PDB file of C-alpha atoms in Angstrom:
ATOM      1  CA  MET A   1     -36.483 -30.828 -27.058  1.00 50.00           C
ATOM      2  CA  LYS A   2     -34.604 -32.882 -24.335  1.00 57.00           C
ATOM      3  CA  ASP A   3     -37.931 -33.943 -22.901  1.00 65.00           C
ATOM      4  CA  GLU A   4     -39.049 -35.353 -26.316  1.00 68.00           C
ATOM      5  CA  GLY A   5     -35.865 -37.505 -26.452  1.00 69.00           C
ATOM      6  CA  GLY A   6     -36.404 -38.840 -22.941  1.00 71.00           C
ATOM      7  CA  ALA A   7     -40.067 -39.527 -23.656  1.00 68.00           C
ATOM      8  CA  ALA A   8     -39.036 -41.496 -26.908  1.00 69.00           C
ATOM      9  CA  LYS A   9     -36.526 -43.419 -24.989  1.00 73.00           C
ATOM     10  CA  GLU A  10     -39.030 -44.313 -22.297  1.00 73.00           C
ATOM     11  CA  GLY A  11     -41.506 -45.237 -24.945  1.00 71.00           C
ATOM     12  CA  LYS A  12     -38.997 -47.619 -26.609  1.00 71.00           C
ATOM     13  CA  ARG A  13     -38.282 -49.115 -23.150  1.00 73.00           C
ATOM     14  CA  MET A  14     -41.994 -49.526 -22.436  1.00 75.00           C
ATOM     15  CA  SER A  15     -42.710 -51.230 -25.790  1.00 76.00           C
ATOM     16  CA  SER A  16     -39.677 -53.533 -25.436  1.00 75.00           C
ATOM     17  CA  SER A  17     -40.957 -54.531 -21.955  1.00 81.00           C
ATOM     18  CA  PHE A  18     -44.328 -55.260 -23.350  1.00 80.00           C
ATOM     19  CA  LEU A  19     -42.802 -57.279 -26.246  1.00 80.00           C
ATOM     20  CA  VAL A  20     -40.937 -59.403 -23.763  1.00 83.00           C
ATOM     21  CA  GLN A  21     -44.170 -59.735 -21.646  1.00 86.00           C
ATOM     22  CA  CYS A  22     -46.116 -60.914 -24.706  1.00 86.00           C
ATOM     23  CA  ALA A  23     -43.379 -63.359 -25.715  1.00 86.00           C
ATOM     24  CA  ALA A  24     -43.368 -64.978 -22.186  1.00 87.00           C
ATOM     25  CA  ASP A  25     -47.225 -65.156 -22.190  1.00 90.00           C
ATOM     26  CA  HIS A  26     -47.222 -66.667 -25.659  1.00 89.00           C
ATOM     27  CA  VAL A  27     -44.650 -69.419 -24.742  1.00 90.00           C
ATOM     28  CA  ARG A  28     -46.500 -70.133 -21.369  1.00 92.00           C
ATOM     29  CA  ASP A  29     -49.806 -70.451 -23.050  1.00 93.00           C
ATOM     30  CA  THR A  30     -48.519 -72.631 -25.875  1.00 92.00           C
ATOM     31  CA  ALA A  31     -46.846 -74.847 -23.295  1.00 91.00           C
ATOM     32  CA  LEU A  32     -50.007 -75.275 -21.269  1.00 93.00           C
ATOM     33  CA  GLN A  33     -51.944 -76.122 -24.437  1.00 92.00           C
ATOM     34  CA  THR A  34     -49.362 -78.527 -25.459  1.00 92.00           C
ATOM     35  CA  SER A  35     -49.260 -80.435 -22.233  1.00 93.00           C
ATOM     36  CA  THR A  36     -53.021 -80.597 -22.150  1.00 94.00           C
ATOM     37  CA  VAL A  37     -53.360 -81.910 -25.756  1.00 93.00           C
ATOM     38  CA  VAL A  38     -50.334 -84.417 -25.380  1.00 93.00           C
ATOM     39  CA  GLY A  39     -51.657 -85.672 -22.109  1.00 93.00           C
ATOM     40  CA  LYS A  40     -55.025 -86.451 -23.519  1.00 93.00           C
ATOM     41  CA  ALA A  41     -53.667 -87.931 -26.837  1.00 92.00           C
ATOM     42  CA  PHE A  42     -51.196 -90.104 -24.786  1.00 91.00           C
ATOM     43  CA  GLN A  43     -54.037 -91.405 -22.748  1.00 93.00           C
ATOM     44  CA  LYS A  44     -56.056 -92.406 -25.811  1.00 91.00           C
ATOM     45  CA  TRP A  45     -52.884 -93.773 -27.506  1.00 90.00           C
ATOM     46  CA  LEU A  46     -52.148 -96.040 -24.513  1.00 91.00           C
ATOM     47  CA  VAL A  47     -55.655 -97.537 -24.941  1.00 92.00           C
ATOM     48  CA  GLN A  48     -55.350 -97.919 -28.766  1.00 89.00           C
ATOM     49  CA  PRO A  49     -51.545 -98.132 -29.447  1.00 85.00           C
ATOM     50  CA  PHE A  50     -52.207 -99.117 -33.148  1.00 88.00           C
ATOM     51  CA  ASN A  51     -54.035 -95.871 -33.917  1.00 87.00           C
ATOM     52  CA  LEU A  52     -51.275 -93.716 -35.207  1.00 90.00           C
ATOM     53  CA  ILE A  53     -53.461 -90.577 -35.391  1.00 93.00           C
ATOM     54  CA  PHE A  54     -52.851 -90.055 -31.579  1.00 91.00           C
ATOM     55  CA  LEU A  55     -49.051 -90.383 -32.072  1.00 91.00           C
ATOM     56  CA  LEU A  56     -49.198 -87.857 -35.040  1.00 94.00           C
ATOM     57  CA  ILE A  57     -51.205 -85.441 -32.553  1.00 92.00           C
ATOM     58  CA  ILE A  58     -48.333 -85.790 -29.922  1.00 92.00           C
ATOM     59  CA  ILE A  59     -45.577 -85.110 -32.539  1.00 94.00           C
ATOM     60  CA  ILE A  60     -47.384 -81.976 -33.975  1.00 95.00           C
ATOM     61  CA  ALA A  61     -48.083 -80.609 -30.624  1.00 93.00           C
ATOM     62  CA  HIS A  62     -44.475 -80.839 -29.769  1.00 93.00           C
ATOM     63  CA  ILE A  63     -43.509 -79.130 -32.984  1.00 95.00           C
ATOM     64  CA  GLN A  64     -45.878 -76.304 -32.162  1.00 93.00           C
ATOM     65  CA  LEU A  65     -44.183 -75.887 -28.850  1.00 93.00           C
ATOM     66  CA  ILE A  66     -40.666 -75.797 -30.421  1.00 94.00           C
ATOM     67  CA  VAL A  67     -41.873 -73.263 -32.898  1.00 94.00           C
ATOM     68  CA  ALA A  68     -43.326 -71.092 -30.088  1.00 92.00           C
ATOM     69  CA  VAL A  69     -39.981 -71.338 -28.100  1.00 93.00           C
ATOM     70  CA  ILE A  70     -38.142 -70.167 -31.180  1.00 94.00           C
ATOM     71  CA  GLN A  71     -40.570 -67.274 -31.821  1.00 91.00           C
ATOM     72  CA  GLY A  72     -40.024 -66.375 -28.132  1.00 89.00           C
ATOM     73  CA  PHE A  73     -36.399 -66.065 -28.583  1.00 90.00           C
ATOM     74  CA  LEU A  74     -36.637 -64.100 -31.730  1.00 90.00           C
ATOM     75  CA  MET A  75     -39.068 -61.744 -29.945  1.00 87.00           C
ATOM     76  CA  LEU A  76     -36.496 -61.407 -27.017  1.00 86.00           C
ATOM     77  CA  LEU A  77     -33.735 -60.563 -29.575  1.00 88.00           C
ATOM     78  CA  LEU A  78     -35.994 -57.990 -31.146  1.00 84.00           C
ATOM     79  CA  SER A  79     -36.601 -56.305 -27.804  1.00 81.00           C
ATOM     80  CA  MET A  80     -32.845 -56.191 -27.106  1.00 81.00           C
ATOM     81  CA  PHE A  81     -32.437 -54.327 -30.331  1.00 82.00           C
ATOM     82  CA  MET A  82     -35.253 -51.977 -29.446  1.00 74.00           C
ATOM     83  CA  ARG A  83     -33.515 -50.740 -26.311  1.00 70.00           C
TER      84      ARG A  83
END
């Protein structure tokens, strides 16, 4: 019986660690995607400053990054409650 409790505790710790790793990977991947998209849109917007579509793409990409960071924080809070 005591071994089952230890195994359950170890399982919770492993799933919590996995959740933290997934959160970090998600934020890292989103930041990489955002920087790539914003860089290309900014280059095109410098050539055509009156085309507001590129400016809209830049704003939406930053909003996506902010949402990913908030999701990451929420996942970290969830992992703290799992431990």
